[in-house]
CSV table of C-alpha atoms in Angstrom, one decimal:
chain,number,residue,atom,x,y,z
A,1,MET,CA,-14.7,21.1,-0.4
A,2,PRO,CA,-13.9,18.8,2.6
A,3,ASP,CA,-15.0,15.1,2.3
A,4,ALA,CA,-14.1,11.8,4.0
A,5,THR,CA,-10.6,11.8,2.5
A,6,SER,CA,-9.6,15.2,3.7
A,7,ASP,CA,-11.3,14.5,7.1
A,8,ALA,CA,-8.9,11.5,7.5
A,9,LEU,CA,-5.9,13.7,6.8
A,10,GLN,CA,-7.2,16.4,9.2
A,11,TYR,CA,-7.7,13.9,12.0
A,12,GLU,CA,-4.3,12.1,11.3
A,13,TYR,CA,-2.2,15.2,11.5
A,14,ASP,CA,-4.4,17.5,13.6
A,15,ILE,CA,-4.5,20.3,11.0
A,16,SER,CA,-7.2,22.6,9.7
A,17,SER,CA,-9.9,21.3,7.4
A,18,GLU,CA,-8.8,23.9,4.8
A,19,ARG,CA,-5.2,22.8,4.9
A,20,ALA,CA,-6.2,19.1,4.7
A,21,ALA,CA,-8.5,19.7,1.7
A,22,ASN,CA,-5.6,21.5,-0.1
A,23,ILE,CA,-3.2,18.7,0.6
A,24,VAL,CA,-5.7,16.0,-0.6
A,25,GLN,CA,-6.1,18.0,-3.8
A,26,ALA,CA,-2.3,18.1,-4.3
A,27,GLN,CA,-1.4,14.6,-3.1
A,28,GLU,CA,-2.0,13.0,-6.5
A,29,SER,CA,0.4,15.3,-8.2
A,30,PHE,CA,2.9,14.7,-5.3
A,31,SER,CA,2.6,10.9,-5.9
A,32,HIS,CA,3.2,11.4,-9.6
A,33,LEU,CA,6.3,13.5,-8.7
A,34,VAL,CA,7.6,10.7,-6.6
A,35,ALA,CA,7.2,8.2,-9.4
A,36,GLU,CA,9.1,10.6,-11.7
A,37,LEU,CA,11.9,11.0,-9.2
A,38,GLU,CA,12.2,7.2,-8.8
A,39,GLU,CA,12.9,7.0,-12.5
A,40,LEU,CA,15.0,10.2,-12.9
A,41,GLU,CA,17.2,10.3,-9.8
A,42,VAL,CA,19.4,7.3,-8.7
A,43,THR,CA,20.0,9.2,-5.4
A,44,TYR,CA,16.3,9.4,-4.5
A,45,ALA,CA,15.9,8.1,-1.0
A,46,GLY,CA,12.3,8.4,0.1
A,47,SER,CA,9.3,10.8,0.6
A,48,ALA,CA,6.1,11.2,2.4
A,49,ILE,CA,3.2,13.6,3.0
A,50,ASP,CA,3.7,14.9,6.6
A,51,PRO,CA,2.1,18.3,7.4
A,52,THR,CA,3.2,18.2,11.1
A,53,THR,CA,5.8,20.9,10.6
A,54,ASP,CA,5.9,24.0,8.4
A,55,TYR,CA,6.0,21.7,5.4
A,56,ASP,CA,3.3,19.6,3.8
A,57,ALA,CA,5.6,16.9,2.6
A,58,TRP,CA,9.3,15.9,2.3
A,59,VAL,CA,11.6,14.3,-0.3
A,60,SER,CA,15.0,12.8,0.6
A,61,PHE,CA,18.2,12.2,-1.5
A,62,VAL,CA,21.7,10.9,-0.9
A,63,GLY,CA,23.3,14.3,-1.6
A,64,LEU,CA,22.0,17.1,-3.7
A,65,PRO,CA,19.6,16.1,-6.6
A,66,SER,CA,19.9,17.4,-10.1
A,67,ALA,CA,18.5,20.7,-11.3
A,68,GLU,CA,15.8,18.8,-13.2
A,69,ALA,CA,14.7,17.0,-10.1
A,70,ILE,CA,14.6,20.3,-8.1
A,71,GLU,CA,12.5,21.9,-10.9
A,72,LEU,CA,10.0,19.0,-10.8
A,73,ILE,CA,9.7,19.4,-7.0
A,74,SER,CA,9.1,23.1,-7.3
A,75,GLY,CA,6.2,22.4,-9.7
A,76,VAL,CA,4.1,20.6,-7.1
A,77,PRO,CA,1.5,22.7,-5.2
A,78,LEU,CA,2.8,21.7,-1.7
A,79,ASP,CA,5.4,23.1,0.7
A,80,ILE,CA,8.1,20.4,0.3
A,81,ASP,CA,11.1,20.0,2.6
A,82,LEU,CA,14.1,19.0,0.4
A,83,ARG,CA,16.4,16.7,2.4
A,84,THR,CA,19.9,15.7,1.2
A,85,ASP,CA,21.4,13.8,4.1
A,86,ALA,CA,20.2,10.2,3.5
A,87,ARG,CA,22.7,7.4,3.7
A,88,PHE,CA,20.9,4.9,1.5
A,89,THR,CA,18.9,5.3,-1.7
A,90,ALA,CA,15.3,4.0,-1.9
A,91,ALA,CA,16.5,1.2,-4.2
A,92,GLU,CA,19.1,0.1,-1.6
A,93,LEU,CA,16.6,0.2,1.2
A,94,ARG,CA,14.1,-2.0,-0.8
A,95,GLU,CA,16.8,-4.5,-1.6
A,96,SER,CA,17.9,-4.7,2.0
A,97,LEU,CA,14.3,-5.1,3.2
A,98,ARG,CA,13.8,-8.1,0.9
A,99,GLU,CA,17.1,-9.7,1.8
A,100,ALA,CA,16.4,-9.3,5.6
A,101,HIS,CA,12.9,-10.6,5.3
A,102,ALA,CA,14.1,-13.7,3.3
A,103,ALA,CA,16.9,-14.3,5.8
A,104,LEU,CA,14.5,-14.2,8.8
A,105,GLU,CA,12.0,-16.6,7.2
A,106,ALA,CA,14.9,-19.0,6.3
A,107,GLU,CA,16.0,-19.4,9.9
A,108,ALA,CA,14.9,-22.8,11.3
A,109,GLY,CA,13.5,-21.5,14.5
A,110,ILE,CA,11.4,-18.7,12.9
A,111,GLY,CA,7.9,-19.5,11.7
A,112,GLY,CA,7.3,-16.2,9.9
A,113,ALA,CA,8.1,-12.6,9.8
A,114,ALA,CA,6.4,-9.3,8.9
A,115,GLY,CA,8.1,-6.0,8.3
A,116,TYR,CA,8.2,-2.6,6.7
A,117,LEU,CA,10.5,0.0,5.4
A,118,ASP,CA,10.8,3.2,7.5
A,119,THR,CA,12.1,5.6,4.8
A,120,ALA,CA,12.2,8.6,7.1
A,121,ALA,CA,14.4,6.8,9.6
A,122,GLN,CA,16.3,4.8,6.9
A,123,LYS,CA,15.8,1.6,8.8
A,124,LEU,CA,14.0,-1.8,8.5
A,125,VAL,CA,11.5,-2.9,11.1
A,126,PHE,CA,10.3,-6.5,11.6
A,127,ALA,CA,8.2,-8.7,13.9
A,128,ALA,CA,9.1,-12.4,13.9
A,129,TRP,CA,7.6,-15.4,15.6
A,130,PRO,CA,8.7,-18.9,16.4
A,131,ASP,CA,8.2,-22.0,14.3
A,132,GLU,CA,5.6,-24.5,15.8
A,133,SER,CA,8.4,-26.7,16.9
A,134,ALA,CA,10.6,-24.0,18.3
A,135,THR,CA,10.6,-22.1,21.6
A,136,LEU,CA,10.4,-18.3,21.8
A,137,SER,CA,14.0,-18.2,23.2
A,138,ARG,CA,15.2,-20.2,20.1
A,139,ALA,CA,13.5,-17.7,17.8
A,140,ARG,CA,15.0,-14.8,19.7
A,141,ALA,CA,18.5,-16.3,19.2
A,142,ASP,CA,17.9,-16.8,15.5
A,143,VAL,CA,16.6,-13.2,15.2
A,144,ALA,CA,19.8,-11.9,16.9
A,145,ASP,CA,21.8,-13.7,14.2
A,146,VAL,CA,20.0,-11.8,11.4
A,147,ALA,CA,20.0,-8.5,13.3
A,148,ALA,CA,23.8,-8.7,13.8
A,149,ASP,CA,24.4,-8.0,10.1
A,150,THR,CA,24.8,-4.2,10.3
A,151,SER,CA,26.6,-3.6,7.1
A,152,GLY,CA,23.5,-2.1,5.5
A,153,PRO,CA,20.6,-0.1,6.9
A,154,GLN,CA,19.7,-0.4,10.6
A,155,ILE,CA,17.5,-3.4,11.4
A,156,GLU,CA,15.1,-3.5,14.3
A,157,ILE,CA,13.5,-6.9,15.0
A,158,VAL,CA,10.9,-7.7,17.8
A,159,THR,CA,10.1,-11.3,18.6
A,160,VAL,CA,6.4,-12.0,19.2
A,161,PRO,CA,4.8,-15.3,20.4
A,162,GLU,CA,2.5,-15.9,17.4
A,163,SER,CA,1.6,-15.0,13.9
A,164,VAL,CA,0.5,-11.4,13.3
A,165,VAL,CA,-1.6,-12.0,10.2
A,166,SER,CA,-5.4,-12.0,9.7
A,167,ASP,CA,-6.0,-12.9,6.0
A,168,GLU,CA,-9.6,-11.7,5.7
A,169,ILE,CA,-11.2,-14.2,3.3
A,170,ASN,CA,-14.4,-14.8,5.1
A,171,GLY,CA,-16.8,-12.4,3.6
A,172,GLY,CA,-17.4,-9.4,1.4
A,173,ALA,CA,-20.0,-7.8,-0.8
A,174,HIS,CA,-21.7,-8.9,-4.0
A,175,LEU,CA,-19.6,-12.0,-4.8
A,176,SER,CA,-20.8,-15.6,-4.2
A,177,ASN,CA,-17.2,-16.6,-3.2
A,178,GLY,CA,-17.6,-14.5,0.0
A,179,CYS,CA,-15.4,-11.6,-1.2
A,180,THR,CA,-15.7,-8.1,-2.5
A,181,SER,CA,-15.2,-6.9,-6.0
A,182,ALA,CA,-12.7,-4.0,-6.4
A,183,PHE,CA,-12.4,-2.1,-9.7
A,184,ASN,CA,-13.7,-2.8,-13.2
A,185,VAL,CA,-11.1,-3.4,-16.0
A,186,ARG,CA,-10.7,-4.4,-19.6
A,187,ASP,CA,-8.0,-6.2,-21.5
A,188,GLY,CA,-6.3,-5.4,-24.8
A,189,SER,CA,-9.0,-7.3,-26.7
A,190,GLY,CA,-11.8,-5.3,-25.1
A,191,ARG,CA,-13.0,-8.1,-22.8
A,192,LYS,CA,-14.3,-6.7,-19.6
A,193,GLY,CA,-14.2,-7.8,-16.0
A,194,PHE,CA,-13.4,-6.9,-12.4
A,195,LEU,CA,-10.6,-7.4,-9.9
A,196,THR,CA,-10.7,-9.0,-6.4
A,197,ALA,CA,-8.2,-10.7,-4.1
A,198,ALA,CA,-6.3,-13.9,-5.2
A,199,HIS,CA,-6.6,-15.5,-1.8
A,200,CYS,CA,-10.4,-15.6,-2.3
A,201,PRO,CA,-12.0,-18.8,-3.7
A,202,ASN,CA,-11.9,-18.8,-7.5
A,203,PRO,CA,-15.6,-19.8,-8.3
A,204,VAL,CA,-17.9,-16.8,-8.5
A,205,SER,CA,-21.4,-17.4,-9.7
A,206,GLY,CA,-22.1,-15.7,-13.0
A,207,TYR,CA,-18.6,-14.4,-13.4
A,208,PRO,CA,-16.0,-16.7,-15.1
A,209,PHE,CA,-12.6,-16.9,-13.4
A,210,VAL,CA,-9.7,-15.8,-15.6
A,211,LYS,CA,-6.5,-15.9,-13.6
A,212,GLU,CA,-4.9,-14.8,-10.3
A,213,ARG,CA,-1.5,-14.0,-8.7
A,214,GLU,CA,-0.5,-14.2,-5.1
A,215,THR,CA,3.2,-13.6,-4.6
A,216,ALA,CA,5.4,-10.8,-3.1
A,217,GLY,CA,3.5,-7.5,-3.7
A,218,PHE,CA,0.6,-9.2,-5.5
A,219,ASP,CA,-2.8,-10.6,-4.3
A,220,VAL,CA,-5.2,-10.1,-7.2
A,221,GLN,CA,-7.7,-12.2,-9.1
A,222,LEU,CA,-9.5,-11.4,-12.4
A,223,HIS,CA,-13.1,-12.4,-13.5
A,224,ARG,CA,-15.0,-11.8,-16.7
A,225,ALA,CA,-18.1,-9.5,-16.5
A,226,THR,CA,-20.3,-7.5,-18.9
A,227,SER,CA,-21.9,-4.1,-18.7
A,228,VAL,CA,-19.2,-2.8,-16.4
A,229,THR,CA,-18.6,0.9,-15.7
A,230,ASN,CA,-16.1,3.1,-13.9
A,231,LEU,CA,-18.1,3.2,-10.7
A,232,ILE,CA,-17.3,1.6,-7.3
A,233,ARG,CA,-19.7,1.0,-4.4
A,234,VAL,CA,-19.0,3.1,-1.3
A,235,SER,CA,-21.9,2.4,1.0
A,236,SER,CA,-24.1,-0.5,2.1
A,237,GLY,CA,-27.0,1.4,0.6
A,238,GLY,CA,-25.5,1.3,-2.9
A,239,THR,CA,-24.0,4.8,-3.1
A,240,THR,CA,-21.3,4.9,-5.9
A,241,ARG,CA,-18.2,6.9,-6.7
A,242,THR,CA,-16.7,7.6,-10.1
A,243,ILE,CA,-13.2,6.4,-10.8
A,244,THR,CA,-11.3,8.3,-13.5
A,245,GLY,CA,-7.7,7.1,-12.9
A,246,TRP,CA,-5.1,5.6,-10.6
A,247,TYR,CA,-1.8,6.4,-9.0
A,248,TYR,CA,0.8,5.0,-6.5
A,249,PRO,CA,-0.1,6.7,-3.2
A,250,SER,CA,2.6,8.3,-1.1
A,251,GLY,CA,3.3,7.7,2.6
A,252,GLY,CA,1.0,9.9,4.6
A,253,GLY,CA,-1.5,10.3,1.8
A,254,THR,CA,-5.2,9.6,2.3
A,255,ALA,CA,-6.7,6.2,1.4
A,256,CYS,CA,-10.3,5.0,1.7
A,257,ASN,CA,-11.8,1.5,1.5
A,258,TYR,CA,-15.3,0.0,1.1
A,259,GLY,CA,-16.2,-3.4,2.5
A,260,ARG,CA,-19.4,-5.1,3.5
A,261,SER,CA,-18.3,-5.6,7.1
A,262,THR,CA,-16.9,-2.1,7.9
A,263,GLY,CA,-18.6,0.0,5.2
A,264,ASN,CA,-16.7,3.1,3.9
A,265,LYS,CA,-13.9,4.5,5.9
A,266,CYS,CA,-10.6,6.4,5.4
A,267,THR,CA,-7.2,6.6,6.9
A,268,THR,CA,-3.6,7.4,5.7
A,269,ILE,CA,-0.8,5.4,4.1
A,270,PHE,CA,1.7,4.0,6.6
A,271,SER,CA,4.2,2.3,4.2
A,272,ASN,CA,4.5,1.5,0.5
A,273,ASP,CA,6.8,-1.5,1.2
A,274,VAL,CA,5.4,-4.0,3.7
A,275,CYS,CA,6.5,-7.7,3.9
A,276,TRP,CA,3.7,-10.3,4.2
A,277,PRO,CA,4.7,-13.6,6.0
A,278,GLY,CA,5.4,-16.4,3.5
A,279,LEU,CA,4.9,-14.2,0.4
A,280,GLY,CA,7.5,-11.4,0.6
A,281,CYS,CA,7.5,-7.6,0.4
A,282,GLY,CA,6.0,-4.9,-1.9
A,283,PHE,CA,2.5,-4.5,-0.3
A,284,TYR,CA,1.1,-1.2,0.9
A,285,ALA,CA,-0.2,-0.7,4.5
A,286,THR,CA,-2.3,2.0,6.2
A,287,ASN,CA,-1.7,3.7,9.5
A,288,ALA,CA,-4.9,2.2,11.0
A,289,GLY,CA,-6.3,-1.3,10.7
A,290,VAL,CA,-9.8,-0.1,9.5
A,291,THR,CA,-10.9,-3.4,7.9
A,292,SER,CA,-12.1,-6.6,9.3
A,293,GLY,CA,-13.4,-10.0,8.2
A,294,GLY,CA,-15.6,-9.5,5.2
A,295,ASP,CA,-13.6,-6.8,3.3
A,296,SER,CA,-11.2,-8.9,1.2
A,297,GLY,CA,-10.8,-7.9,-2.4
A,298,GLY,CA,-12.5,-4.5,-1.9
A,299,PRO,CA,-11.4,-1.2,-3.4
A,300,TRP,CA,-8.9,1.2,-1.9
A,301,TYR,CA,-9.2,4.7,-3.4
A,302,SER,CA,-8.7,8.4,-2.8
A,303,GLY,CA,-11.0,11.0,-4.4
A,304,ASN,CA,-11.8,9.7,-7.9
A,305,SER,CA,-8.6,7.7,-8.2
A,306,ALA,CA,-8.0,3.9,-7.6
A,307,LEU,CA,-5.2,3.0,-5.2
A,308,GLY,CA,-5.4,-0.8,-4.8
A,309,VAL,CA,-7.1,-4.1,-3.9
A,310,HIS,CA,-7.6,-5.1,-0.3
A,311,LYS,CA,-5.6,-8.0,1.0
A,312,GLY,CA,-6.0,-8.3,4.8
A,313,THR,CA,-5.0,-7.1,8.2
A,314,MET,CA,-1.7,-7.5,9.9
A,315,TRP,CA,-0.4,-6.5,13.3
A,316,LEU,CA,2.8,-4.5,12.6
A,317,PHE,CA,3.4,-2.5,15.8
A,318,GLY,CA,-0.2,-1.6,15.6
A,319,ASN,CA,-3.0,-3.0,13.5
A,320,LYS,CA,-2.6,-2.3,9.8
A,321,SER,CA,-4.8,-2.8,6.7
A,322,VAL,CA,-2.8,-4.2,3.7
A,323,PHE,CA,-3.5,-3.9,0.0
A,324,THR,CA,-2.0,-4.6,-3.5
A,325,ASP,CA,-1.3,-1.3,-5.3
A,326,MET,CA,-3.1,-0.7,-8.6
A,327,GLY,CA,0.1,-0.8,-10.7
A,328,ASN,CA,0.8,-4.3,-9.6
A,329,ALA,CA,-2.8,-5.4,-9.8
A,330,LEU,CA,-3.2,-4.1,-13.4
A,331,SER,CA,0.1,-5.4,-14.7
A,332,ALA,CA,-0.4,-8.9,-13.1
A,333,MET,CA,-3.7,-9.3,-14.9
A,334,SER,CA,-2.7,-7.6,-18.1
A,335,VAL,CA,-5.6,-5.2,-18.0
A,336,SER,CA,-6.4,-1.5,-17.8
A,337,LEU,CA,-8.7,0.4,-15.4
A,338,CYS,CA,-12.2,1.4,-16.5
A,339,ARG,CA,-12.2,5.2,-16.6
A,340,THR,CA,-15.5,6.0,-18.4
A,341,SER,CA,-19.1,5.1,-17.9
A,342,THR,CA,-18.9,2.5,-20.8
A,343,CYS,CA,-15.4,1.3,-19.8
């Protein structure tokens, strides 16, 4: 049955509602497949949902994968294009992305840089801007020095006049600190609470602050709460949705978010490895910047599965919404996701 998540996929790829609904149903199993391939195959090079051809998705390797990997791929209910012509593995691309981002931000004339990993094209793409004391021409010269290192994956860097970040901390739903609560959780001792974004102010009336982490790939904060459930709010009128699990979303997969300013809306995943200026890489970004001031800390989800905690918006060759994935959010706070009505 089509809903907002399949509608987003239908619109993104201009496919039939029936095909979109089938892909949404299968995308969780595809994302679990990708996680298994990351562990199993050292030659794994990337993957994404992309039903713009005769295939619904693709998986790439450096050379032919093992028989076990091929068997796993065949078990997913999608038409998957198996590609074996990649030059770099996913691990090599991730390492190169982090090295290039750090090198850019270390240059004296560069004030910051944002970037992402284009796994399909096997390249790194960045936007960089000048330091307050530097000219645009100086920044361009420094960028050229970094881009000249072509021993690894291809690097594309565009120099822009100013910062591309909007770190949406000025609003949200429910919380007195002006931010949105995301998902309810519990720790190993059974103490319950909820997640929001670390860049939000710590004091929240009625909900004791526990801890936070804001580093590369992490922007998450934990507060204590009682009487929590596995429901999330998905409308200004208080409509809720049940959350029964979580997974790492794949590129091209659907993702929905709720925030007080923009309400409930859905789009698709742009990249699972985006670099945030001053912090580092490891964040997720969506194809469309569907959030605005007031949505920080809110839930990203698909169907009945949690995907992540909203961070902010960033221009990255188009406006993008950025979030911390659930794996990072849960591990950083040493908690597990509430999956039942009594948590």
